[in-house]
XYZ file of N, CA and C in Angstrom:
399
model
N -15.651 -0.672 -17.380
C -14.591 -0.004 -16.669
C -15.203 1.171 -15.914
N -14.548 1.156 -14.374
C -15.609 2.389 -14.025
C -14.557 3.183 -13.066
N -14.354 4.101 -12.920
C -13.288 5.222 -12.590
C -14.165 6.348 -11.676
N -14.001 6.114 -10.647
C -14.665 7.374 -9.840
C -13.266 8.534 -9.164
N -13.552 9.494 -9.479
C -12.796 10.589 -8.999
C -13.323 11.358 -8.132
N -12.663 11.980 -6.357
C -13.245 12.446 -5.828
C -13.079 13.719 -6.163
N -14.322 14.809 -5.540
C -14.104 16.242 -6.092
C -13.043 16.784 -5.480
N -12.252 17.628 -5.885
C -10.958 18.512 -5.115
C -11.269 18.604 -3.845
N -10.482 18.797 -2.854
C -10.859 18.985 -1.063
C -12.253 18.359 -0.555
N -11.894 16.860 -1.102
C -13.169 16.267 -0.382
C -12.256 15.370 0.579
N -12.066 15.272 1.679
C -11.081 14.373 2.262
C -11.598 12.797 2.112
N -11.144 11.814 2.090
C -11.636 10.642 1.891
C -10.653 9.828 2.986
N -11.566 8.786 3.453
C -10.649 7.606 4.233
C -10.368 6.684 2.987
N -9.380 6.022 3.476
C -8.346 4.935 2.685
C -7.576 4.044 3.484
N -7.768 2.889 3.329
C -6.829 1.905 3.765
C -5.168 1.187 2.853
N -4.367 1.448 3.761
C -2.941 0.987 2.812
C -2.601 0.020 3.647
N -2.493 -1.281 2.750
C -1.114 -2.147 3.355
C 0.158 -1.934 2.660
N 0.620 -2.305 4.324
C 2.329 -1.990 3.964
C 3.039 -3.088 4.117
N 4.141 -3.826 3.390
C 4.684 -4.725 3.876
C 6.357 -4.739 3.337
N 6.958 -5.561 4.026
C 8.664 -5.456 3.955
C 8.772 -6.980 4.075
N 9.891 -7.179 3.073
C 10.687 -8.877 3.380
C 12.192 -8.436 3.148
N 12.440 -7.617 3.396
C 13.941 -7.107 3.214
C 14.470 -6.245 3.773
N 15.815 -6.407 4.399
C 16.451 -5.131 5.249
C 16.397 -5.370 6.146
N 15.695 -3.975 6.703
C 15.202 -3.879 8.659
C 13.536 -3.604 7.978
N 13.451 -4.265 7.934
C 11.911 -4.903 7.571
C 10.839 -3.675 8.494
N 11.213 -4.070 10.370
C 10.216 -2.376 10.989
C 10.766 -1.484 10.604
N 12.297 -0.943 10.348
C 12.506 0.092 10.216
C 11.378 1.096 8.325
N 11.770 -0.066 7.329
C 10.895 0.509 6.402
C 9.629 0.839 6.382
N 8.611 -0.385 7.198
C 7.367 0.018 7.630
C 7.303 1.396 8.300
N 8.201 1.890 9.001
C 7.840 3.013 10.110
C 8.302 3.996 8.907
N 9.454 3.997 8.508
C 9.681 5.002 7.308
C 8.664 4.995 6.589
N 8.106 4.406 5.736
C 6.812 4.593 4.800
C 5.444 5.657 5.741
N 5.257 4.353 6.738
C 3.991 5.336 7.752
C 4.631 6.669 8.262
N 5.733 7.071 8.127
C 6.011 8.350 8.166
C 6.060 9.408 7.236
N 6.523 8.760 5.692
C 6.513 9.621 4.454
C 5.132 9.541 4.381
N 4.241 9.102 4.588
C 2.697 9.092 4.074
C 2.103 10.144 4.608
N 2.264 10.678 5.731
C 2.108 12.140 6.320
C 2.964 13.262 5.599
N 1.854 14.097 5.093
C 1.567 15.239 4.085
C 0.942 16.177 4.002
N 0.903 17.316 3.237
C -0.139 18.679 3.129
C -1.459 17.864 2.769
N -1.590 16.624 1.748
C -2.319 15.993 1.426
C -2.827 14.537 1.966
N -2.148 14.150 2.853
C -2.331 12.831 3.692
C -2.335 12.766 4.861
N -3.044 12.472 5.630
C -2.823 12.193 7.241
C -2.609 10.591 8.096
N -2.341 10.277 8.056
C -2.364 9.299 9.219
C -3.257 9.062 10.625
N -4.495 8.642 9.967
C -5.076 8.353 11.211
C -4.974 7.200 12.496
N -4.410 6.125 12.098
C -3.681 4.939 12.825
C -3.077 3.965 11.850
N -2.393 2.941 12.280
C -1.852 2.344 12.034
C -1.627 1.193 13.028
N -2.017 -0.253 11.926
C -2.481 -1.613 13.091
C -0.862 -2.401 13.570
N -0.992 -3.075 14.874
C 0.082 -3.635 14.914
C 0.171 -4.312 13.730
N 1.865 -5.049 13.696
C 2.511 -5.184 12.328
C 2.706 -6.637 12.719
N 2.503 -7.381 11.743
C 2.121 -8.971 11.803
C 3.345 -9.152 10.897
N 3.840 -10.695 11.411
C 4.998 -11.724 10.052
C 3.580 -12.261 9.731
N 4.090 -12.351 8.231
C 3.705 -13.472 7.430
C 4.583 -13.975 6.560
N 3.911 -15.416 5.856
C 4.508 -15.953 5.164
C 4.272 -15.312 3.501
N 5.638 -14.692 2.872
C 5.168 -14.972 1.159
C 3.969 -15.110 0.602
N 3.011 -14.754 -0.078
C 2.024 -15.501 -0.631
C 2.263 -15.367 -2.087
N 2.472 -16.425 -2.837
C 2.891 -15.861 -4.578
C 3.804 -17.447 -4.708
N 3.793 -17.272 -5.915
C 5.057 -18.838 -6.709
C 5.870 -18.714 -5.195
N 6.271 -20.401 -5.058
C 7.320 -20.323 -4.549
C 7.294 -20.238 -3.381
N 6.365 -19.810 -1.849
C 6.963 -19.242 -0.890
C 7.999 -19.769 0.054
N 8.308 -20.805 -0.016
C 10.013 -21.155 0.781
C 10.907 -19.984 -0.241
N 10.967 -19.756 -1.218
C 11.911 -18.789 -1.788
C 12.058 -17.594 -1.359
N 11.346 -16.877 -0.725
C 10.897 -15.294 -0.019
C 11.264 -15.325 1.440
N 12.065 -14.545 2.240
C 11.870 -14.211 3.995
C 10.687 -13.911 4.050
N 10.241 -13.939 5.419
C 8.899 -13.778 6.169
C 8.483 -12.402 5.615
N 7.468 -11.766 5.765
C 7.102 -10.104 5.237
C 6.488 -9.884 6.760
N 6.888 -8.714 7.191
C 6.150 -7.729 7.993
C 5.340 -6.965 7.635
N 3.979 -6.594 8.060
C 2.830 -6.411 7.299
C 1.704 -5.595 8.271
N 1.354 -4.331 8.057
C 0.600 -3.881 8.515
C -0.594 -2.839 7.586
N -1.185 -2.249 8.312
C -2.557 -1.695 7.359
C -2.306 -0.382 8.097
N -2.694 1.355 7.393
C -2.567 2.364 7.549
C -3.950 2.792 7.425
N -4.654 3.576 8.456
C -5.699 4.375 7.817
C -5.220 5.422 7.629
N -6.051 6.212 6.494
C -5.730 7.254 6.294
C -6.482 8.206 6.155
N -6.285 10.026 5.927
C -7.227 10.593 5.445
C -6.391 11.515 4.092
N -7.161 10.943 3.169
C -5.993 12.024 1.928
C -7.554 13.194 1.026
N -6.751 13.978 0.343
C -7.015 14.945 -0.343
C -7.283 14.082 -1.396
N -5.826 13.437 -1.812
C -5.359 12.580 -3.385
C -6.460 11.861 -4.118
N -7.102 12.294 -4.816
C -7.695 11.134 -5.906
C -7.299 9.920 -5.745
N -7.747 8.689 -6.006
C -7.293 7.101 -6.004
C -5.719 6.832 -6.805
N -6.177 7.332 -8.183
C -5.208 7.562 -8.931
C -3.890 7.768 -8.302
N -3.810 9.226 -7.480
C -2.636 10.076 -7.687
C -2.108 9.258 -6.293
N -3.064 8.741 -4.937
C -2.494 8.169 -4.314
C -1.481 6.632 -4.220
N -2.361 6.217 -5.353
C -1.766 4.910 -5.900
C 0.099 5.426 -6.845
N -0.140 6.608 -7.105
C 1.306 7.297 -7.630
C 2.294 7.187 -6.288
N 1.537 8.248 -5.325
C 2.283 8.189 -4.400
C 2.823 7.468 -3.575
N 2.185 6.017 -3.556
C 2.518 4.795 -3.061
C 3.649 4.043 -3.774
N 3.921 4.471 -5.190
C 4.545 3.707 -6.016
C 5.931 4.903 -6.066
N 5.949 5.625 -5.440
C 7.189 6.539 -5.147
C 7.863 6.637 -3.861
N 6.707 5.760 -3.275
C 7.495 5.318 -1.103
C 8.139 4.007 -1.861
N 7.507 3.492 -2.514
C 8.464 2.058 -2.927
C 9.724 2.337 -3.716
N 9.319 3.442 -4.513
C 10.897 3.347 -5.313
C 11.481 3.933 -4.249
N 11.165 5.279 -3.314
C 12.600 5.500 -2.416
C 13.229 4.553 -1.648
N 12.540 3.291 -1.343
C 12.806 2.602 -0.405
C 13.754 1.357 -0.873
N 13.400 1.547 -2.804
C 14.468 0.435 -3.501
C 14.282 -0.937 -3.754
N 12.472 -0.223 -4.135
C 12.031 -1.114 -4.835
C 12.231 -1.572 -5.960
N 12.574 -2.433 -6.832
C 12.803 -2.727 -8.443
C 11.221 -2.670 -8.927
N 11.133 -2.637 -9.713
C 10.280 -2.868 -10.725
C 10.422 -3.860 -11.964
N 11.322 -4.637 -11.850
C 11.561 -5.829 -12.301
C 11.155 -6.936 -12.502
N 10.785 -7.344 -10.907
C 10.709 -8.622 -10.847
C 9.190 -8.509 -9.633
N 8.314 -8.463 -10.383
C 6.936 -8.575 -9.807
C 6.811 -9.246 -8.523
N 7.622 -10.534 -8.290
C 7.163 -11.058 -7.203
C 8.424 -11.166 -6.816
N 9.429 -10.587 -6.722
C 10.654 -10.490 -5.788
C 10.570 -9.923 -4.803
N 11.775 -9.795 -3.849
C 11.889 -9.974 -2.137
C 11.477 -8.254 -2.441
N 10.890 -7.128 -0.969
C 10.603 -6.088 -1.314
C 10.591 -5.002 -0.136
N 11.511 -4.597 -0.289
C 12.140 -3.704 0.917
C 10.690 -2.661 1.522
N 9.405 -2.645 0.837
C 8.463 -1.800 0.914
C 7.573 -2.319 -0.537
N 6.282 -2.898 0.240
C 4.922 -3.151 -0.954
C 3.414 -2.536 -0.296
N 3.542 -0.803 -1.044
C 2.500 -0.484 -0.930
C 1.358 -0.728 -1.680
N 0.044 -1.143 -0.986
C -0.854 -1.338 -1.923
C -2.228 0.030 -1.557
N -3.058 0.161 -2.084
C -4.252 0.588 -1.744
C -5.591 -0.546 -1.721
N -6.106 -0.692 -0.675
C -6.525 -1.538 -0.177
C -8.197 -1.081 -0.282
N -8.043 0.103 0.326
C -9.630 0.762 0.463
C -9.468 2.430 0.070
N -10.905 2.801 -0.578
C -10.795 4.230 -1.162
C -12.258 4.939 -0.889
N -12.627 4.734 0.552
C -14.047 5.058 0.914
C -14.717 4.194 0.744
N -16.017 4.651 -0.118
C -16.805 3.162 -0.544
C -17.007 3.135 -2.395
N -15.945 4.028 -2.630
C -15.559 4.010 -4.200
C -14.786 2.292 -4.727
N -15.789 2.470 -5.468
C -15.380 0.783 -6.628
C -14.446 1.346 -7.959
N -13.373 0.817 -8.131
C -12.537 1.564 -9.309
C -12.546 -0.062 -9.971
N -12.082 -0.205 -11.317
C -12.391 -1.098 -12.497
C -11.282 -0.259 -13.099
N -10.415 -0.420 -13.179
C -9.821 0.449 -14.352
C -7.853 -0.256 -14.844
N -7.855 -0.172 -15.478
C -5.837 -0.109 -15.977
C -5.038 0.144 -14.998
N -4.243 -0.491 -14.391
C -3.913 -0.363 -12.958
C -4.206 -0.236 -11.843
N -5.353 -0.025 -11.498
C -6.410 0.574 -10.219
C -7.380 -0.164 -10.192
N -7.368 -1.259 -9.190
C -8.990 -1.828 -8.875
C -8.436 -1.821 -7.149
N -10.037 -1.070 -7.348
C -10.534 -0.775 -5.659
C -11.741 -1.558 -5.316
N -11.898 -1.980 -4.170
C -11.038 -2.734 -3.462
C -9.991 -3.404 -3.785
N -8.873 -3.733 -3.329
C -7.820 -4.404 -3.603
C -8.000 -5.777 -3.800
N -7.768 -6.553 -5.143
C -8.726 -7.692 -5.543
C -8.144 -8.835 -4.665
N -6.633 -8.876 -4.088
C -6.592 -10.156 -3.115
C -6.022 -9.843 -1.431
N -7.114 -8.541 -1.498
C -6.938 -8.370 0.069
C -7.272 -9.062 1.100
N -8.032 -9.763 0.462
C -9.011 -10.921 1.758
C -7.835 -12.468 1.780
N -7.061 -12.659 0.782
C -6.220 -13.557 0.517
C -4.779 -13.148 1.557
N -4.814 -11.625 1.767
C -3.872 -11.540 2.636
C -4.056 -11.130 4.344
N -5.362 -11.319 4.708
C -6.223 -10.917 5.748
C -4.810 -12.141 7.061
């Protein structure tokens, strides 16, 4: 298990995908890439926003997902950003229920510099990012 923490005020790049299968699908994407700008986060771009299909059990069961990638520059440890990602999803009304249900907002952390995390909730690189390329 291997856990790297950056030192306090070291800024780090990071990659987030964002994706929506519910609602107004751009409207949540643009809400998220907007809450992500912070004392501690910046927004350095953000890629056009692609449909895709579901990937998980099932995909005729799921609407299409809108799906884009955020660079970023944060303060946040891996950890605390992976918190903060999991608090754009609950405002946005996400459940936590049902793992692979429809999802008004699915933030992931994708990239964390060139830090490798191994750990209890946190593996960096994001282990099926290339599955959603």
């Amino acid at each position: 298990m291997t856990e790297v923490i950056q030192p306090e005020y070291s800024p780090q790049s990071a990659f987030i995908g964002l994706g929506s299968n519910v609602g107004d699908r751009l409207q949540n994407l643009a809400t998220a890439v907007a809450a992500l700008n912070s004392a501690s986060v910046q927004v350095v771009r953000v890629s056009p926003v692609y449909e895709t299909q579901y990937v998980g059990p099932h995909p005729a069961s799921q609407p299409d997902y809108l799906n884009c990638v955020a660079q970023i520059r944060t303060l946040l440890d891996p950890r605390a950003l992976l918190l903060r990602l999991h608090e754009l999803e609950a405002a946005a009304g996400r459940s936590t229920c049902d793992r692979a249900g429809p999802r008004p907002l699915d933030a992931d952390l994708l990239l964390y510099g060139n830090t490798t995390i191994e750990s209890d909730g946190l593996v960096v690189p994001h282990p099926r990012m290339w599955d959603r390329a």
